[in-house]
mmCIF file of C-alpha atoms and ligand atoms in Angstrom:
data_model
loop_
_atom_site.group_PDB
_atom_site.id
_atom_site.type_symbol
_atom_site.label_atom_id
_atom_site.label_comp_id
_atom_site.label_asym_id
_atom_site.label_seq_id
_atom_site.Cartn_x
_atom_site.Cartn_y
_atom_site.Cartn_z
ATOM 1 C CA MET A 850 2.621 -25.698 -10.452
ATOM 2 C CA SER A 851 -0.184 -27.605 -9.475
ATOM 3 C CA VAL A 852 -1.372 -25.404 -6.280
ATOM 4 C CA ILE A 853 -4.972 -24.957 -8.574
ATOM 5 C CA ASN A 854 -5.600 -28.505 -7.788
ATOM 6 C CA ASN A 855 -4.111 -27.947 -4.526
ATOM 7 C CA THR A 856 -6.168 -25.627 -2.732
ATOM 8 C CA GLN A 857 -8.468 -27.341 -0.650
ATOM 9 C CA GLY A 858 -5.357 -28.744 1.268
ATOM 10 C CA ILE A 859 -3.562 -25.607 1.255
ATOM 11 C CA THR A 860 -6.704 -23.578 2.807
ATOM 12 C CA ASP A 861 -7.400 -26.052 5.693
ATOM 13 C CA TYR A 862 -3.968 -25.961 7.006
ATOM 14 C CA CYS A 863 -4.064 -22.645 6.254
ATOM 15 C CA TYR A 864 -7.957 -21.716 8.338
ATOM 16 C CA LYS A 865 -6.213 -23.540 11.095
ATOM 17 C CA MET A 866 -3.273 -21.910 11.463
ATOM 18 C CA ARG A 867 -4.929 -18.212 11.092
ATOM 19 C CA ARG A 868 -7.635 -19.142 13.757
ATOM 20 C CA GLU A 869 -5.259 -21.218 15.890
ATOM 21 C CA LEU A 870 -2.933 -17.640 15.847
ATOM 22 C CA HIS A 871 -5.719 -15.804 16.066
ATOM 23 C CA LYS A 872 -6.668 -17.118 19.727
ATOM 24 C CA ILE A 873 -2.797 -15.184 20.784
ATOM 25 C CA PRO A 874 -2.126 -12.121 19.313
ATOM 26 C CA GLU A 875 0.481 -10.257 20.834
ATOM 27 C CA PHE A 876 1.827 -6.651 21.048
ATOM 28 C CA ALA A 877 4.996 -5.305 18.465
ATOM 29 C CA PHE A 878 8.308 -7.168 19.622
ATOM 30 C CA LYS A 879 6.187 -9.263 22.231
ATOM 31 C CA GLU A 880 5.876 -11.901 19.778
ATOM 32 C CA ILE A 881 6.668 -14.214 22.150
ATOM 33 C CA HIS A 882 4.409 -17.229 22.136
ATOM 34 C CA THR A 883 3.777 -16.220 18.381
ATOM 35 C CA SER A 884 7.168 -16.427 17.402
ATOM 36 C CA ASP A 885 6.986 -19.826 19.065
ATOM 37 C CA PHE A 886 4.181 -21.189 17.975
ATOM 38 C CA VAL A 887 5.544 -19.942 14.172
ATOM 39 C CA ALA A 888 9.131 -21.645 14.526
ATOM 40 C CA GLU A 889 7.513 -25.029 15.690
ATOM 41 C CA GLU A 890 5.689 -25.550 12.909
ATOM 42 C CA LEU A 891 8.220 -24.537 10.445
ATOM 43 C CA GLN A 892 10.789 -27.377 12.223
ATOM 44 C CA SER A 893 7.543 -29.928 12.059
ATOM 45 C CA MET A 894 7.663 -29.091 7.767
ATOM 46 C CA GLY A 895 11.646 -29.924 8.376
ATOM 47 C CA TYR A 896 12.849 -26.005 8.410
ATOM 48 C CA LYS A 897 15.607 -24.685 10.225
ATOM 49 C CA VAL A 898 14.968 -21.257 11.570
ATOM 50 C CA ARG A 899 16.412 -18.524 12.517
ATOM 51 C CA ARG A 900 15.369 -16.880 16.062
ATOM 52 C CA SER A 901 16.012 -13.319 17.417
ATOM 53 C CA VAL A 902 16.590 -10.804 14.257
ATOM 54 C CA GLY A 903 14.612 -7.978 15.257
ATOM 55 C CA VAL A 904 14.016 -8.853 18.794
ATOM 56 C CA THR A 905 11.023 -11.851 18.031
ATOM 57 C CA GLY A 906 10.677 -11.762 14.017
ATOM 58 C CA LEU A 907 12.394 -14.513 12.486
ATOM 59 C CA THR A 908 13.328 -16.553 9.055
ATOM 60 C CA THR A 909 13.756 -19.311 7.687
ATOM 61 C CA VAL A 910 14.535 -20.544 3.946
ATOM 62 C CA PHE A 911 13.421 -22.872 0.899
ATOM 63 C CA ASP A 912 16.613 -23.542 -0.817
ATOM 64 C CA SER A 913 15.197 -25.808 -3.572
ATOM 65 C CA GLY A 914 19.082 -26.987 -4.760
ATOM 66 C CA ILE A 915 18.420 -25.396 -8.000
ATOM 67 C CA PRO A 916 20.411 -22.158 -9.530
ATOM 68 C CA GLY A 917 17.767 -18.833 -9.345
ATOM 69 C CA ASN A 918 16.940 -16.076 -8.031
ATOM 70 C CA THR A 919 15.829 -15.550 -4.144
ATOM 71 C CA VAL A 920 12.597 -14.295 -3.381
ATOM 72 C CA LEU A 921 12.171 -12.901 0.001
ATOM 73 C CA LEU A 922 8.500 -12.722 1.495
ATOM 74 C CA ARG A 923 7.564 -11.252 3.940
ATOM 75 C CA PHE A 924 5.013 -11.680 6.960
ATOM 76 C CA ASP A 925 4.063 -9.101 9.998
ATOM 77 C CA MET A 926 2.515 -11.005 13.103
ATOM 78 C CA ASP A 927 2.582 -8.371 15.788
ATOM 79 C CA GLY A 928 -1.598 -7.719 16.893
ATOM 80 C CA LEU A 929 -2.997 -4.680 18.361
ATOM 81 C CA PRO A 930 -4.147 -3.112 21.614
ATOM 82 C CA ILE A 931 -7.498 -3.409 21.345
ATOM 83 C CA PRO A 932 -10.558 -5.566 23.457
ATOM 84 C CA GLU A 933 -11.841 -7.889 20.402
ATOM 85 C CA GLU A 934 -15.483 -7.824 20.342
ATOM 86 C CA THR A 935 -15.831 -10.096 17.211
ATOM 87 C CA GLY A 936 -17.091 -13.280 19.049
ATOM 88 C CA LEU A 937 -16.057 -15.129 17.072
ATOM 89 C CA SER A 938 -15.238 -19.232 18.535
ATOM 90 C CA PHE A 939 -10.959 -18.581 18.132
ATOM 91 C CA VAL A 940 -11.854 -15.347 19.878
ATOM 92 C CA SER A 941 -8.634 -14.108 21.692
ATOM 93 C CA GLN A 942 -7.725 -16.066 24.549
ATOM 94 C CA ASN A 943 -5.134 -12.656 25.487
ATOM 95 C CA LYS A 944 -7.441 -9.619 27.090
ATOM 96 C CA GLY A 945 -6.820 -6.528 25.853
ATOM 97 C CA ALA A 946 -5.129 -7.698 22.655
ATOM 98 C CA MET A 947 -6.209 -8.315 19.325
ATOM 99 C CA HIS A 948 -5.371 -9.352 15.530
ATOM 100 C CA ALA A 949 -7.773 -6.193 14.392
ATOM 101 C CA CYS A 950 -5.501 -6.469 11.026
ATOM 102 C CA GLY A 951 -5.194 -9.613 9.449
ATOM 103 C CA HIS A 952 -1.162 -10.217 10.603
ATOM 104 C CA ASP A 953 -2.523 -13.565 12.091
ATOM 105 C CA GLY A 954 -3.830 -14.281 8.081
ATOM 106 C CA HIS A 955 -0.453 -13.226 6.837
ATOM 107 C CA MET A 956 1.188 -15.920 9.264
ATOM 108 C CA ALA A 957 -1.368 -18.139 8.028
ATOM 109 C CA ILE A 958 -0.285 -17.719 4.693
ATOM 110 C CA GLY A 959 3.503 -17.508 5.046
ATOM 111 C CA LEU A 960 3.246 -21.458 6.913
ATOM 112 C CA SER A 961 0.980 -22.204 3.866
ATOM 113 C CA VAL A 962 3.610 -21.259 1.477
ATOM 114 C CA ALA A 963 6.224 -22.830 3.453
ATOM 115 C CA ARG A 964 4.845 -25.793 3.750
ATOM 116 C CA TYR A 965 3.509 -26.235 -0.034
ATOM 117 C CA LEU A 966 6.904 -25.925 -1.130
ATOM 118 C CA ALA A 967 8.336 -27.854 1.771
ATOM 119 C CA GLN A 968 5.515 -30.922 -0.004
ATOM 120 C CA ASN A 969 6.544 -29.773 -3.974
ATOM 121 C CA PRO A 970 9.869 -28.982 -3.578
ATOM 122 C CA ASP A 971 11.104 -29.940 -7.121
ATOM 123 C CA GLU A 972 8.121 -27.406 -8.167
ATOM 124 C CA ILE A 973 10.276 -24.148 -7.691
ATOM 125 C CA THR A 974 13.855 -22.916 -8.911
ATOM 126 C CA GLY A 975 16.009 -20.844 -6.547
ATOM 127 C CA LYS A 976 15.506 -19.982 -2.682
ATOM 128 C CA VAL A 977 12.653 -18.662 -0.275
ATOM 129 C CA TYR A 978 13.802 -16.516 1.946
ATOM 130 C CA PHE A 979 10.256 -16.563 4.616
ATOM 131 C CA VAL A 980 10.925 -13.465 6.781
ATOM 132 C CA PHE A 981 8.090 -13.360 10.251
ATOM 133 C CA GLN A 982 8.581 -9.704 11.191
ATOM 134 C CA PRO A 983 7.320 -8.455 14.123
ATOM 135 C CA ALA A 984 6.072 -4.665 14.967
ATOM 136 C CA GLU A 985 4.936 -3.546 12.022
ATOM 137 C CA GLU A 986 2.205 -1.419 13.213
ATOM 138 C CA ILE A 987 4.702 0.961 15.548
ATOM 139 C CA GLY A 988 7.012 0.985 12.225
ATOM 140 C CA GLN A 989 9.888 -0.056 13.669
ATOM 141 C CA GLY A 990 10.098 -3.998 12.699
ATOM 142 C CA ALA A 991 11.356 -4.419 9.394
ATOM 143 C CA LYS A 992 14.237 -1.026 10.421
ATOM 144 C CA ALA A 993 14.839 -3.785 13.807
ATOM 145 C CA MET A 994 15.192 -6.770 11.360
ATOM 146 C CA ILE A 995 17.670 -4.728 8.869
ATOM 147 C CA ALA A 996 19.481 -3.761 11.537
ATOM 148 C CA ASP A 997 20.306 -7.369 13.430
ATOM 149 C CA GLY A 998 21.171 -8.448 9.689
ATOM 150 C CA LEU A 999 18.293 -9.796 8.038
ATOM 151 C CA PHE A 1000 20.330 -9.329 4.085
ATOM 152 C CA ASP A 1001 23.961 -10.308 5.627
ATOM 153 C CA ALA A 1002 22.999 -13.958 5.624
ATOM 154 C CA ILE A 1003 21.710 -14.463 2.796
ATOM 155 C CA SER A 1004 21.632 -12.361 -0.806
ATOM 156 C CA VAL A 1005 18.472 -10.829 -1.556
ATOM 157 C CA ASP A 1006 17.225 -10.607 -5.051
ATOM 158 C CA TYR A 1007 13.200 -9.283 -4.698
ATOM 159 C CA ALA A 1008 11.036 -9.305 -2.395
ATOM 160 C CA LEU A 1009 6.891 -9.741 -1.880
ATOM 161 C CA ALA A 1010 4.748 -8.971 0.691
ATOM 162 C CA VAL A 1011 0.703 -8.925 1.326
ATOM 163 C CA HIS A 1012 -1.847 -7.570 3.166
ATOM 164 C CA LEU A 1013 -5.080 -8.684 3.542
ATOM 165 C CA TRP A 1014 -7.130 -5.899 2.427
ATOM 166 C CA ALA A 1015 -11.023 -5.359 4.419
ATOM 167 C CA GLU A 1016 -12.000 -2.511 2.325
ATOM 168 C CA GLN A 1017 -12.134 -4.976 -0.865
ATOM 169 C CA ALA A 1018 -13.826 -7.782 -1.203
ATOM 170 C CA TYR A 1019 -12.713 -11.232 -2.082
ATOM 171 C CA GLY A 1020 -11.242 -11.246 -5.603
ATOM 172 C CA TRP A 1021 -9.405 -7.864 -5.765
ATOM 173 C CA LEU A 1022 -5.737 -7.508 -5.580
ATOM 174 C CA GLY A 1023 -4.485 -4.342 -5.669
ATOM 175 C CA ILE A 1024 -0.822 -4.213 -7.223
ATOM 176 C CA PRO A 1025 -0.074 -0.881 -8.369
ATOM 177 C CA ASP A 1026 3.552 0.358 -10.438
ATOM 178 C CA GLY A 1027 5.125 3.124 -8.141
ATOM 179 C CA PRO A 1028 4.028 4.632 -4.623
ATOM 180 C CA LEU A 1029 1.190 2.655 -3.033
ATOM 181 C CA MET A 1030 1.385 3.255 0.153
ATOM 182 C CA ALA A 1031 2.182 6.333 1.652
ATOM 183 C CA GLY A 1032 5.429 7.875 3.915
ATOM 184 C CA SER A 1033 4.255 9.213 7.226
ATOM 185 C CA SER A 1034 5.362 12.308 9.259
ATOM 186 C CA ASP A 1035 4.974 12.974 12.633
ATOM 187 C CA ILE A 1036 4.152 16.945 12.966
ATOM 188 C CA GLN A 1037 4.070 19.302 16.692
ATOM 189 C CA ILE A 1038 3.080 22.228 15.830
ATOM 190 C CA GLU A 1039 3.141 24.813 18.987
ATOM 191 C CA ILE A 1040 2.289 28.766 18.773
ATOM 192 C CA PHE A 1041 3.321 30.927 21.260
ATOM 193 C CA GLY A 1042 1.271 33.754 22.510
ATOM 194 C CA LYS A 1043 0.227 35.738 25.899
ATOM 195 C CA GLY A 1044 -1.737 33.990 28.896
ATOM 196 C CA GLY A 1045 -3.907 35.836 31.289
ATOM 197 C CA HIS A 1046 -7.443 35.291 32.776
ATOM 198 C CA ALA A 1047 -10.743 34.366 30.219
ATOM 199 C CA ALA A 1048 -11.990 37.495 31.340
ATOM 200 C CA LYS A 1049 -9.362 40.250 30.044
ATOM 201 C CA PRO A 1050 -8.972 39.097 27.008
ATOM 202 C CA ASP A 1051 -8.272 41.458 24.929
ATOM 203 C CA LEU A 1052 -4.575 42.019 26.836
ATOM 204 C CA THR A 1053 -3.725 38.424 25.496
ATOM 205 C CA ILE A 1054 -2.107 36.755 22.779
ATOM 206 C CA ASP A 1055 -5.095 34.052 22.890
ATOM 207 C CA PRO A 1056 -3.392 30.889 21.223
ATOM 208 C CA LEU A 1057 -5.877 28.698 20.993
ATOM 209 C CA TYR A 1058 -7.719 30.671 18.597
ATOM 210 C CA ILE A 1059 -4.701 30.964 16.732
ATOM 211 C CA ALA A 1060 -4.804 27.527 16.868
ATOM 212 C CA ALA A 1061 -8.130 26.976 15.696
ATOM 213 C CA LYS A 1062 -7.825 29.518 12.402
ATOM 214 C CA VAL A 1063 -4.638 27.053 11.854
ATOM 215 C CA ILE A 1064 -6.994 24.016 11.966
ATOM 216 C CA ASN A 1065 -9.029 25.309 9.428
ATOM 217 C CA ALA A 1066 -6.885 26.627 7.061
ATOM 218 C CA LEU A 1067 -4.782 23.084 7.468
ATOM 219 C CA LYS A 1068 -8.558 21.463 6.436
ATOM 220 C CA ASP A 1069 -8.947 23.914 3.530
ATOM 221 C CA VAL A 1070 -5.941 23.920 2.204
ATOM 222 C CA TYR A 1071 -5.115 19.665 2.650
ATOM 223 C CA PRO A 1072 -9.056 18.893 2.559
ATOM 224 C CA GLY A 1073 -8.090 14.910 2.810
ATOM 225 C CA ASP A 1074 -10.256 14.266 -0.412
ATOM 226 C CA ASP A 1075 -8.626 12.354 -3.441
ATOM 227 C CA THR A 1076 -6.281 15.420 -3.803
ATOM 228 C CA ALA A 1077 -3.974 13.634 -1.185
ATOM 229 C CA TYR A 1078 -2.779 11.561 -3.301
ATOM 230 C CA GLN A 1079 -1.505 14.546 -5.627
ATOM 231 C CA THR A 1080 -0.396 17.227 -2.779
ATOM 232 C CA GLY A 1081 -0.245 14.981 0.739
ATOM 233 C CA LEU A 1082 -2.350 15.209 3.397
ATOM 234 C CA VAL A 1083 -2.271 16.221 7.022
ATOM 235 C CA THR A 1084 -4.859 15.284 9.822
ATOM 236 C CA LEU A 1085 -4.071 17.053 13.208
ATOM 237 C CA THR A 1086 -5.294 14.671 15.589
ATOM 238 C CA GLN A 1087 -3.820 16.100 19.486
ATOM 239 C CA LEU A 1088 -4.018 19.664 20.743
ATOM 240 C CA GLU A 1089 -3.426 20.985 24.582
ATOM 241 C CA ALA A 1090 -3.840 24.555 25.942
ATOM 242 C CA SER A 1091 -4.115 25.720 29.179
ATOM 243 C CA ASP A 1092 -5.331 23.195 31.803
ATOM 244 C CA ARG A 1093 -7.815 25.289 33.971
ATOM 245 C CA ARG A 1094 -11.036 27.028 32.417
ATOM 246 C CA ASN A 1095 -10.110 30.591 33.358
ATOM 247 C CA ILE A 1096 -6.578 30.606 32.313
ATOM 248 C CA ILE A 1097 -5.679 31.148 28.418
ATOM 249 C CA ALA A 1098 -2.897 29.909 27.922
ATOM 250 C CA ASP A 1099 0.809 30.828 26.564
ATOM 251 C CA LYS A 1100 0.888 28.030 24.216
ATOM 252 C CA VAL A 1101 -0.912 25.810 22.919
ATOM 253 C CA THR A 1102 0.713 22.511 21.185
ATOM 254 C CA MET A 1103 -0.944 20.763 18.105
ATOM 255 C CA ALA A 1104 0.288 17.082 17.090
ATOM 256 C CA GLY A 1105 -0.650 14.911 13.968
ATOM 257 C CA THR A 1106 0.539 12.932 10.775
ATOM 258 C CA ALA A 1107 1.440 13.905 7.589
ATOM 259 C CA ARG A 1108 1.105 11.753 4.651
ATOM 260 C CA TRP A 1109 2.939 11.622 1.313
ATOM 261 C CA PHE A 1110 4.379 9.698 -1.433
ATOM 262 C CA ASP A 1111 8.091 11.117 -2.422
ATOM 263 C CA ASP A 1112 10.707 12.762 -1.226
ATOM 264 C CA ASP A 1113 8.853 16.344 -3.249
ATOM 265 C CA MET A 1114 5.892 15.842 -2.141
ATOM 266 C CA ARG A 1115 7.531 15.026 1.118
ATOM 267 C CA LYS A 1116 9.120 18.537 1.009
ATOM 268 C CA THR A 1117 5.954 20.324 -0.652
ATOM 269 C CA LEU A 1118 4.040 19.340 2.197
ATOM 270 C CA HIS A 1119 5.779 20.343 5.076
ATOM 271 C CA ASN A 1120 7.059 23.937 3.529
ATOM 272 C CA GLY A 1121 3.571 24.253 2.405
ATOM 273 C CA ILE A 1122 2.084 23.614 6.567
ATOM 274 C CA THR A 1123 5.253 25.836 7.652
ATOM 275 C CA GLU A 1124 4.069 28.541 5.405
ATOM 276 C CA ILE A 1125 0.517 28.401 6.479
ATOM 277 C CA VAL A 1126 1.381 27.889 10.508
ATOM 278 C CA ASN A 1127 3.725 30.692 10.386
ATOM 279 C CA LEU A 1128 1.111 33.650 8.203
ATOM 280 C CA ILE A 1129 -1.539 33.127 10.416
ATOM 281 C CA SER A 1130 0.414 33.477 13.733
ATOM 282 C CA ARG A 1131 2.363 36.243 12.800
ATOM 283 C CA GLN A 1132 -1.305 37.609 11.736
ATOM 284 C CA PHE A 1133 -2.239 38.142 15.631
ATOM 285 C CA GLY A 1134 1.348 38.425 17.025
ATOM 286 C CA ALA A 1135 2.206 35.333 17.969
ATOM 287 C CA HIS A 1136 4.796 33.426 16.504
ATOM 288 C CA ALA A 1137 5.158 28.998 15.710
ATOM 289 C CA ASN A 1138 7.479 26.271 16.301
ATOM 290 C CA LEU A 1139 7.126 23.353 14.002
ATOM 291 C CA THR A 1140 9.086 20.020 14.347
ATOM 292 C CA PHE A 1141 8.600 17.336 11.963
ATOM 293 C CA LYS A 1142 9.851 13.711 11.945
ATOM 294 C CA GLU A 1143 9.933 10.932 9.675
ATOM 295 C CA SER A 1144 7.540 8.020 10.838
ATOM 296 C CA THR A 1145 7.519 5.310 7.936
ATOM 297 C CA VAL A 1146 8.612 5.927 4.275
ATOM 298 C CA PRO A 1147 6.048 4.848 1.410
ATOM 299 C CA VAL A 1148 5.254 1.785 -0.272
ATOM 300 C CA VAL A 1149 6.952 1.714 -3.308
ATOM 301 C CA ASN A 1150 6.297 -0.914 -5.660
ATOM 302 C CA ASP A 1151 9.266 -2.167 -8.079
ATOM 303 C CA LYS A 1152 7.402 -1.705 -11.806
ATOM 304 C CA LYS A 1153 9.326 -4.486 -13.548
ATOM 305 C CA VAL A 1154 7.568 -7.020 -9.563
ATOM 306 C CA ALA A 1155 4.240 -4.960 -9.932
ATOM 307 C CA MET A 1156 4.330 -6.536 -13.361
ATOM 308 C CA VAL A 1157 4.681 -10.142 -13.511
ATOM 309 C CA CYS A 1158 2.198 -10.340 -10.328
ATOM 310 C CA ARG A 1159 -0.046 -8.980 -12.352
ATOM 311 C CA GLN A 1160 0.496 -11.449 -15.002
ATOM 312 C CA THR A 1161 0.426 -14.196 -12.657
ATOM 313 C CA ALA A 1162 -2.467 -12.795 -10.592
ATOM 314 C CA LYS A 1163 -4.408 -12.531 -14.902
ATOM 315 C CA GLU A 1164 -3.689 -16.171 -14.911
ATOM 316 C CA LEU A 1165 -5.363 -17.577 -11.532
ATOM 317 C CA ARG A 1166 -8.204 -19.886 -11.062
ATOM 318 C CA VAL A 1167 -9.005 -20.359 -7.359
ATOM 319 C CA ASP A 1168 -11.930 -21.396 -6.051
ATOM 320 C CA LYS A 1169 -13.395 -19.593 -9.113
ATOM 321 C CA ALA A 1170 -12.637 -16.418 -7.580
ATOM 322 C CA ASN A 1171 -12.962 -13.760 -9.849
ATOM 323 C CA VAL A 1172 -10.207 -12.272 -9.615
ATOM 324 C CA ILE A 1173 -9.975 -8.326 -10.602
ATOM 325 C CA VAL A 1174 -6.506 -6.743 -10.928
ATOM 326 C CA ASP A 1175 -6.328 -3.054 -9.738
ATOM 327 C CA ASP A 1176 -2.945 -1.266 -11.354
ATOM 328 C CA LYS A 1177 -4.091 1.747 -9.971
ATOM 329 C CA TYR A 1178 -5.053 1.613 -6.390
ATOM 330 C CA ARG A 1179 -3.425 3.921 -3.581
ATOM 331 C CA THR A 1180 -4.124 5.028 0.037
ATOM 332 C CA ASN A 1181 -2.636 7.029 2.526
ATOM 333 C CA LEU A 1182 -2.407 4.532 5.140
ATOM 334 C CA SER A 1183 1.616 3.497 5.718
ATOM 335 C CA GLU A 1184 3.688 0.014 6.091
ATOM 336 C CA ASP A 1185 6.768 -0.671 7.071
ATOM 337 C CA PHE A 1186 7.531 -3.538 4.604
ATOM 338 C CA ALA A 1187 8.570 -0.024 2.732
ATOM 339 C CA TYR A 1188 12.000 -0.475 4.288
ATOM 340 C CA ILE A 1189 12.754 -3.888 2.952
ATOM 341 C CA LEU A 1190 11.399 -1.707 -0.898
ATOM 342 C CA ASN A 1191 14.379 0.168 0.081
ATOM 343 C CA GLN A 1192 16.718 -2.463 0.016
ATOM 344 C CA VAL A 1193 15.690 -4.433 -2.966
ATOM 345 C CA PRO A 1194 13.381 -4.481 -5.455
ATOM 346 C CA GLY A 1195 10.046 -6.216 -5.148
ATOM 347 C CA ALA A 1196 6.232 -5.824 -4.697
ATOM 348 C CA MET A 1197 3.189 -5.245 -2.296
ATOM 349 C CA LEU A 1198 0.001 -7.354 -3.079
ATOM 350 C CA LEU A 1199 -3.430 -5.819 -1.332
ATOM 351 C CA VAL A 1200 -5.915 -9.024 -1.671
ATOM 352 C CA GLY A 1201 -9.546 -8.646 -0.696
ATOM 353 C CA ALA A 1202 -10.814 -9.584 2.323
ATOM 354 C CA ARG A 1203 -13.738 -7.323 3.045
ATOM 355 C CA LYS A 1204 -16.068 -8.969 5.741
ATOM 356 C CA GLU A 1205 -19.408 -8.667 6.560
ATOM 357 C CA PHE A 1206 -20.538 -8.520 10.134
ATOM 358 C CA ASP A 1207 -24.037 -8.013 11.662
ATOM 359 C CA GLY A 1208 -24.460 -6.204 8.266
ATOM 360 C CA THR A 1209 -21.063 -3.975 8.462
ATOM 361 C CA ALA A 1210 -17.454 -4.001 7.228
ATOM 362 C CA TYR A 1211 -15.258 -3.285 9.683
ATOM 363 C CA PRO A 1212 -12.136 -1.465 8.655
ATOM 364 C CA HIS A 1213 -8.789 -2.465 9.887
ATOM 365 C CA HIS A 1214 -7.726 -2.027 13.676
ATOM 366 C CA HIS A 1215 -11.824 -1.577 14.811
ATOM 367 C CA PRO A 1216 -12.618 -4.586 17.636
ATOM 368 C CA LYS A 1217 -15.043 -6.024 15.395
ATOM 369 C CA PHE A 1218 -13.030 -6.469 12.245
ATOM 370 C CA ASP A 1219 -12.632 -9.452 11.075
ATOM 371 C CA ILE A 1220 -11.646 -11.332 6.986
ATOM 372 C CA ASP A 1221 -12.866 -13.231 4.177
ATOM 373 C CA GLU A 1222 -10.337 -16.046 5.027
ATOM 374 C CA ARG A 1223 -11.208 -17.341 1.362
ATOM 375 C CA ALA A 1224 -8.737 -14.387 0.564
ATOM 376 C CA MET A 1225 -5.478 -16.119 2.050
ATOM 377 C CA THR A 1226 -5.955 -19.429 -0.050
ATOM 378 C CA LEU A 1227 -5.928 -16.702 -2.803
ATOM 379 C CA ALA A 1228 -3.371 -15.405 -1.684
ATOM 380 C CA VAL A 1229 -0.960 -18.152 -1.096
ATOM 381 C CA ALA A 1230 -1.637 -19.380 -4.662
ATOM 382 C CA ILE A 1231 -0.956 -15.899 -5.892
ATOM 383 C CA LEU A 1232 2.790 -15.777 -3.628
ATOM 384 C CA LEU A 1233 3.227 -19.392 -5.026
ATOM 385 C CA GLU A 1234 3.259 -18.741 -8.810
ATOM 386 C CA THR A 1235 4.929 -15.800 -8.203
ATOM 387 C CA VAL A 1236 8.037 -17.033 -6.931
ATOM 388 C CA LYS A 1237 7.605 -19.648 -9.214
ATOM 389 C CA ASN A 1238 7.922 -16.401 -12.319
ATOM 390 C CA LEU A 1239 10.307 -14.547 -10.150
ATOM 391 C CA THR A 1240 12.756 -16.863 -9.148
ATOM 392 C CA ALA A 1241 13.183 -18.670 -13.178
ATOM 393 C CA HIS A 1242 16.355 -17.084 -14.786
ATOM 394 C CA GLU A 1243 14.785 -17.877 -18.077
ATOM 395 C CA ASN A 1244 11.096 -16.185 -17.171
ATOM 396 C CA GLU A 1245 10.518 -14.437 -20.263
ATOM 397 C CA TRP A 1246 9.444 -11.617 -17.894
ATOM 398 C CA LEU A 1247 12.106 -10.632 -15.631
HETATM 399 ZN ZN1 ZN B 2103 -2.848 -2.334 11.066
HETATM 400 ZN ZN1 ZN B 2104 -0.891 -4.798 8.814
#
């Protein structure tokens, strides 16, 4: 494949698409103009587009006409309810909405891959199933597309997705075996004490005091540092007690999130949290009620597919980028591509895209978040080359 000699054509188109899409961010399941934009682009390349798969999702197929495997490529489309502060020339035109996670870049990458294949149809075998997914940020889009028959129309052998990654610089690729991103549970903890007058705490069982003990104990046991990859992570973010200054509440409610990398870790973590909360509550004569609701499952890379991605990456020569392949990286963040990987073997690739702004590199979901656009060309190249390797039946790595 001649991607390496042809990056300028890819780059110009890809940047243009990203900047157009950056102007029109829309929220989860409301990607109306965004999906119209993507559909029209694909149609102008000659693709037949299937709309409204999972509300605003859309799909199309590149068919080489030559027997080979089918590879699904997932690109997410939703923006975030964040007022943009980048001051970019292509700043969001939708007040209060922003592409602050890089999904504008993901769609541009997807369109660029589709365009390249439309223009160079003889370079691969098999089929490529393009999936433009809504509502990644609320963890619902992939599930909605699957429920709407994502896998009914076509039999898929492998799946790939990329995420532009602000933690790492251009040239870095995170492609580990096994879990890459965490599964998450929503936690709610209620502590029932005995309320009363703030001036008579000795006559009460103060659930807020007990909640403070619980918060401290959970932080001691699950500090959220590197040990989180072995033990799991719990972070409490919400606390609701009395609505009066002079009344001690009967009950305190806390909520937060737990993150884990496999089912055993999930069970151990849930049990550990439950034990700590119950033990402390009982110690003070209170009792507690805990609920855990699974929010997303972990993103788990298939070993064979991840290996093909890494081998492909090592052979890439794009824009003189020094490609660094990190096969150990993990993050406590979550991604709903996990549900697609539950159905077919595949891999998610993180693509370093850190961009400094006034001397600071802002994280995903920040009003000043931006990406190093060069990372998009690298992502297009690695997807095209990996697809070429995965669709070929006779590939030595499969
Ligand atoms: Zn995000
Ligand atoms: Zn994202």
